[in-house]
mmCIF file with all atom_site columns, C-alpha atoms in Angstrom:
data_model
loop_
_atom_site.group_PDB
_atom_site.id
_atom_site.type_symbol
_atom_site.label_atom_id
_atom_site.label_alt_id
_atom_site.label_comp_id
_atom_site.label_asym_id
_atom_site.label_entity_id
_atom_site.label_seq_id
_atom_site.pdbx_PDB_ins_code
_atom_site.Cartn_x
_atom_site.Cartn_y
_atom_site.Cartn_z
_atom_site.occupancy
_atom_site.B_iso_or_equiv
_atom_site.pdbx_formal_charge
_atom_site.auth_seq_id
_atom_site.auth_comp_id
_atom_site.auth_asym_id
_atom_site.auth_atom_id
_atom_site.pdbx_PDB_model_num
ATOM 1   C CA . UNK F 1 1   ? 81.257  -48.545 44.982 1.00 0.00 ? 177 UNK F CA 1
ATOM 2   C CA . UNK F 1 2   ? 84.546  -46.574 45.210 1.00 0.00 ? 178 UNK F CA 1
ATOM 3   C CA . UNK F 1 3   ? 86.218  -45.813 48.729 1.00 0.00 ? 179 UNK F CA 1
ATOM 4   C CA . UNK F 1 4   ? 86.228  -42.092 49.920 1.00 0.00 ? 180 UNK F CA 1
ATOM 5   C CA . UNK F 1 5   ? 89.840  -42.488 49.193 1.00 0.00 ? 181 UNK F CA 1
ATOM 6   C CA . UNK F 1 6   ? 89.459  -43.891 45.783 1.00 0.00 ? 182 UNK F CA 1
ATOM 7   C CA . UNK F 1 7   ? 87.105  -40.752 44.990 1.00 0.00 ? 183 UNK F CA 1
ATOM 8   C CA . UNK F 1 8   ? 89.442  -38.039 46.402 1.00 0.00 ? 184 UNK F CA 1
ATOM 9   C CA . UNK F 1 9   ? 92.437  -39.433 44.126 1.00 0.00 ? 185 UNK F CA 1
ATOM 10  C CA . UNK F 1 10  ? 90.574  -39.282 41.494 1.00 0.00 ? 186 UNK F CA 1
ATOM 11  C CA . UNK F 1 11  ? 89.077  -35.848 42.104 1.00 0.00 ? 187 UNK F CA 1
ATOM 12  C CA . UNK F 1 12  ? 92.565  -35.001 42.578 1.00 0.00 ? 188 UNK F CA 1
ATOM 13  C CA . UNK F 1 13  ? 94.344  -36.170 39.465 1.00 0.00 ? 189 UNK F CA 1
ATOM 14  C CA . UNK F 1 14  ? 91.119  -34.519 37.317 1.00 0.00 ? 190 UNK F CA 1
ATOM 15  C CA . UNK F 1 15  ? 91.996  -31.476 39.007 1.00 0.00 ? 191 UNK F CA 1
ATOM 16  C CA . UNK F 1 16  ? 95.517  -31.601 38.286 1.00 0.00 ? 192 UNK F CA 1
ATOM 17  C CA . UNK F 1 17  ? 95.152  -32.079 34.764 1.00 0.00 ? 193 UNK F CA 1
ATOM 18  C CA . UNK F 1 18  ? 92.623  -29.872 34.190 1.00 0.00 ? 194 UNK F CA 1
ATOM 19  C CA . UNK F 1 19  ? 94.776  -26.902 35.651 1.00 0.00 ? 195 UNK F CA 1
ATOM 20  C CA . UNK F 1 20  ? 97.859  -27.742 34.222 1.00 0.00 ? 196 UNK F CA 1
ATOM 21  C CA . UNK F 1 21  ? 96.137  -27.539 30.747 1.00 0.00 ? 197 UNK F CA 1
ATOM 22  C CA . UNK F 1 22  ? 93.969  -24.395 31.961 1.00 0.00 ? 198 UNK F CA 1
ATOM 23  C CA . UNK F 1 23  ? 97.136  -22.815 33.334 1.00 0.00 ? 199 UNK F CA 1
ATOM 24  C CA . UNK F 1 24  ? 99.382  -23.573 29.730 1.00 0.00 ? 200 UNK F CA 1
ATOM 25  C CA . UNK F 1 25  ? 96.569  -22.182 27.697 1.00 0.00 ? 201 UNK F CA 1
ATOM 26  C CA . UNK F 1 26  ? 96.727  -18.464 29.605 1.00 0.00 ? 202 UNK F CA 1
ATOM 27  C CA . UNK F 1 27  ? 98.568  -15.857 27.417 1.00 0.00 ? 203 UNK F CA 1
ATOM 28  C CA . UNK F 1 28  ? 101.543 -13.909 28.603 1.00 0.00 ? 204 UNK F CA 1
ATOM 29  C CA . UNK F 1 29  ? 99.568  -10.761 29.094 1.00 0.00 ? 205 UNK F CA 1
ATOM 30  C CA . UNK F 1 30  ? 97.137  -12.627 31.216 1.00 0.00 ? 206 UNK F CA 1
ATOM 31  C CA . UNK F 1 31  ? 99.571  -13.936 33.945 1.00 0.00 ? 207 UNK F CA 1
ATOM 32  C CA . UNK F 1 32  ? 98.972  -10.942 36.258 1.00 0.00 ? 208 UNK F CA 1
ATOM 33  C CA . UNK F 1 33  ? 95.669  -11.620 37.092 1.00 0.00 ? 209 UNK F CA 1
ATOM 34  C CA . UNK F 1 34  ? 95.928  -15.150 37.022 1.00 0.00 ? 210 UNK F CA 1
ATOM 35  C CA . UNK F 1 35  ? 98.079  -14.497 40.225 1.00 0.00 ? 211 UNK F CA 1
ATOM 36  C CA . UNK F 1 36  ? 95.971  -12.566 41.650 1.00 0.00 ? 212 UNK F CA 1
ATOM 37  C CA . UNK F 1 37  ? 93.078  -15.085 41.180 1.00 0.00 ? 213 UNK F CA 1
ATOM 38  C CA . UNK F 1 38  ? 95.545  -17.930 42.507 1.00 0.00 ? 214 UNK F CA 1
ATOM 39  C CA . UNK F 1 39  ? 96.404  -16.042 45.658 1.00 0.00 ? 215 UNK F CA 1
ATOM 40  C CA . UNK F 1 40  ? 93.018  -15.809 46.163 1.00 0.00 ? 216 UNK F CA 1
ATOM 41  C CA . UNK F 1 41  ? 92.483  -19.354 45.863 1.00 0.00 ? 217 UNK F CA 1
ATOM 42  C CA . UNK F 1 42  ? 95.568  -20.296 48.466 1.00 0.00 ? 218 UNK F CA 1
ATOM 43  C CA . UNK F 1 43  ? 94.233  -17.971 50.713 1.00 0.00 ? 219 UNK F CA 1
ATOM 44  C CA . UNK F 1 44  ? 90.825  -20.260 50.906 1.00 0.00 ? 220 UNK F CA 1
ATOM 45  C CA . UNK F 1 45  ? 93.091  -23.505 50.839 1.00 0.00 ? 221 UNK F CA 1
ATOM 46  C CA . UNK F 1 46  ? 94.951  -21.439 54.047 1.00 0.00 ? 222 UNK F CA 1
ATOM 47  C CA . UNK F 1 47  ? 91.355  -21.573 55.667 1.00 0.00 ? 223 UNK F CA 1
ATOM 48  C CA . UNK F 1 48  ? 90.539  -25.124 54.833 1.00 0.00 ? 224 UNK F CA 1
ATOM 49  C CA . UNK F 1 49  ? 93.929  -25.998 56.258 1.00 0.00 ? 225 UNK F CA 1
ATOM 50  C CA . UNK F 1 50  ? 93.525  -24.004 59.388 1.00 0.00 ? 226 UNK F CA 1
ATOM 51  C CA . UNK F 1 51  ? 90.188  -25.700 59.869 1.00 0.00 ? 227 UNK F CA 1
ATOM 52  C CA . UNK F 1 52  ? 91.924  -29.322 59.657 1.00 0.00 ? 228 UNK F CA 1
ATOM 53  C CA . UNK F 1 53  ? 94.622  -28.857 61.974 1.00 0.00 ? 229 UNK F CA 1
ATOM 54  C CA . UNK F 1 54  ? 92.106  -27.163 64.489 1.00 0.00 ? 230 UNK F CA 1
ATOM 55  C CA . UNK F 1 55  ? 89.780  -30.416 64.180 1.00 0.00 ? 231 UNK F CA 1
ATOM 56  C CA . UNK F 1 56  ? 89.868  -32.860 66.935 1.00 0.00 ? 232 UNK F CA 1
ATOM 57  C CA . UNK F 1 57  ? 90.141  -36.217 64.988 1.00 0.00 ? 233 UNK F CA 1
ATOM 58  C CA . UNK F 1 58  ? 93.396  -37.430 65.514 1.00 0.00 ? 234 UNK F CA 1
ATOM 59  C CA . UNK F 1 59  ? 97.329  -36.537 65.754 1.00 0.00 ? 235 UNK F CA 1
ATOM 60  C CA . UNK F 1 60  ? 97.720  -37.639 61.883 1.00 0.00 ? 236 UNK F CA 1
ATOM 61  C CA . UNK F 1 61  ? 95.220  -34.784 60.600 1.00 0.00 ? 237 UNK F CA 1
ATOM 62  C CA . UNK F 1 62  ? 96.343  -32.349 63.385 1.00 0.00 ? 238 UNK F CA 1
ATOM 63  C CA . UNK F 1 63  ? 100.097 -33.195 61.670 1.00 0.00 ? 239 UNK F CA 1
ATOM 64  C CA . UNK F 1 64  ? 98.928  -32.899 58.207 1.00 0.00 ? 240 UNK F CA 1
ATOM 65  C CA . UNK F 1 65  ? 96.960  -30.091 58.580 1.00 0.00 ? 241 UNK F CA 1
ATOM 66  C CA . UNK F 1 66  ? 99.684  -28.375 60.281 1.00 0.00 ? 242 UNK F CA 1
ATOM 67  C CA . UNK F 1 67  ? 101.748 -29.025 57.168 1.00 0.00 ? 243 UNK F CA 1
ATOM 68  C CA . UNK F 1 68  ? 99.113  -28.001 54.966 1.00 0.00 ? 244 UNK F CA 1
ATOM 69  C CA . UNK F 1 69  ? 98.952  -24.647 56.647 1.00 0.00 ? 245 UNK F CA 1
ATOM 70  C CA . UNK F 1 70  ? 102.649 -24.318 56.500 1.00 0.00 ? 246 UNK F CA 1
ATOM 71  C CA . UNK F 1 71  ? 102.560 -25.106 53.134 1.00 0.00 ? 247 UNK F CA 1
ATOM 72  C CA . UNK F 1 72  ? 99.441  -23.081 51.653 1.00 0.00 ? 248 UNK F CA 1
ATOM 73  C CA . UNK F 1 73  ? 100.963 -20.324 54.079 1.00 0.00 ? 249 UNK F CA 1
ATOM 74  C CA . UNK F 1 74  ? 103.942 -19.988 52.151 1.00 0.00 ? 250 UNK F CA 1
ATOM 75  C CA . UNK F 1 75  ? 102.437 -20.288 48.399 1.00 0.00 ? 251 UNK F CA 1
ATOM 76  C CA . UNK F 1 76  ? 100.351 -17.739 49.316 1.00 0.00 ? 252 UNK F CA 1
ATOM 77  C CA . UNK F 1 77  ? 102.888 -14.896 50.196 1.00 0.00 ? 253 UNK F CA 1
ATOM 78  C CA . UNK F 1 78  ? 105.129 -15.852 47.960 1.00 0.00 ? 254 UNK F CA 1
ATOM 79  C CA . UNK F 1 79  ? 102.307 -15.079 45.224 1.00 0.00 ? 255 UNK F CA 1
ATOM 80  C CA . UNK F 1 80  ? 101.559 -11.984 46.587 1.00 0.00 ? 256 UNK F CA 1
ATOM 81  C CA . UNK F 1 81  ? 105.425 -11.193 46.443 1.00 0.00 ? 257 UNK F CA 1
ATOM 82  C CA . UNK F 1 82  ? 105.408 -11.624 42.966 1.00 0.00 ? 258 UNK F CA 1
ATOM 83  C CA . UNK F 1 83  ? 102.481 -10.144 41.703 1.00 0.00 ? 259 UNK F CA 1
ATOM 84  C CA . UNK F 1 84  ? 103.934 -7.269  42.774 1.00 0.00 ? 260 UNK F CA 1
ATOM 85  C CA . UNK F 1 85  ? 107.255 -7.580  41.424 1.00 0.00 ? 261 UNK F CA 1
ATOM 86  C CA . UNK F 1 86  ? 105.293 -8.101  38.266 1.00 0.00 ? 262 UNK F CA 1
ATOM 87  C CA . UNK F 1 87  ? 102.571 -5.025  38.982 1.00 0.00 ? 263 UNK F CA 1
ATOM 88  C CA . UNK F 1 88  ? 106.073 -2.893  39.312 1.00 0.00 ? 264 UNK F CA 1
ATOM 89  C CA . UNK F 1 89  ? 106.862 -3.585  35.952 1.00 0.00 ? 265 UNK F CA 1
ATOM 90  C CA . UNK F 1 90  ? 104.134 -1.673  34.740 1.00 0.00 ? 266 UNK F CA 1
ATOM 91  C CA . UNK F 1 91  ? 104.228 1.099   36.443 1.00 0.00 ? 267 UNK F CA 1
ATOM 92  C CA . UNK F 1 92  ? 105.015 4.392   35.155 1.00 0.00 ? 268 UNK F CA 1
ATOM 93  C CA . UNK F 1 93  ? 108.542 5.598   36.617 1.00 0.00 ? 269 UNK F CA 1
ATOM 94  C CA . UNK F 1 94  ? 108.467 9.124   38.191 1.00 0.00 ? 270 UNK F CA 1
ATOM 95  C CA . UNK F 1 95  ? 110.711 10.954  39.886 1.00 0.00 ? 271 UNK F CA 1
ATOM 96  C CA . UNK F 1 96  ? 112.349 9.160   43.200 1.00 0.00 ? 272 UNK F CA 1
ATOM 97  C CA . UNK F 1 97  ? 110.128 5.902   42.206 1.00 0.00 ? 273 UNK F CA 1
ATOM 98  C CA . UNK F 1 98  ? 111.644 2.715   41.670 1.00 0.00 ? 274 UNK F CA 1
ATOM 99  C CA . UNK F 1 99  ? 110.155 0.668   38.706 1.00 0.00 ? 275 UNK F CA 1
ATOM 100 C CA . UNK F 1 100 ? 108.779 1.364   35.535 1.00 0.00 ? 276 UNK F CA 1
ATOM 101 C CA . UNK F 1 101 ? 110.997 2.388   32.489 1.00 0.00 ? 277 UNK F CA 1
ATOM 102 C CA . UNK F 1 102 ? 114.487 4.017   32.662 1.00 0.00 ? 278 UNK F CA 1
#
């Protein structure tokens, strides 16, 4: 019977794979709300990881998940940062407006 480590490797390499192919499959035009679905998904990884580091079962998970917060924190502004930079580009430009065609 595998170990609960042995199990979350695993989980964790199927995972990889399966969104590395998932993600190189997703045409150009697509990208958009692919970021939006992924900033989405950090924000629930940002809840997991707030949840760990909050959880009284030792210094090493209150150190990880403090890391993992950190972490998730970061990818998930940065997303939002540019999936607007990207929404700009479609935008119409009016008058005083940045973005959008010249």
């Amino acid at each position: 019977m595998p170990s609960n480590l042995e199990s979350g490797l695993f989980v964790f390499v199927l995972a990889t794979f399966l969104g590395f192919e998932v993600i190189r499959r997703v045409a150009p035009l697509l990208h958009t709300p692919l970021m939006s679905l992924t900033n989405a998904i950090s924000a629930i990884a940002v809840v997991g990881a707030i949840v760990m580091a909050g959880s009284d079962r030792g210094a090493l998970t209150t150190i990880l998940g403090t890391i993992a917060v950190a972490a998730s924190a970061t990818n998930l502004i940065g997303g939002f940062m540019i999936t607007d930079r990207m929404l700009k580009m479609f935008k119409t430009g009016r008058k005083g407006e940045k973005g959008g065609a010249p």
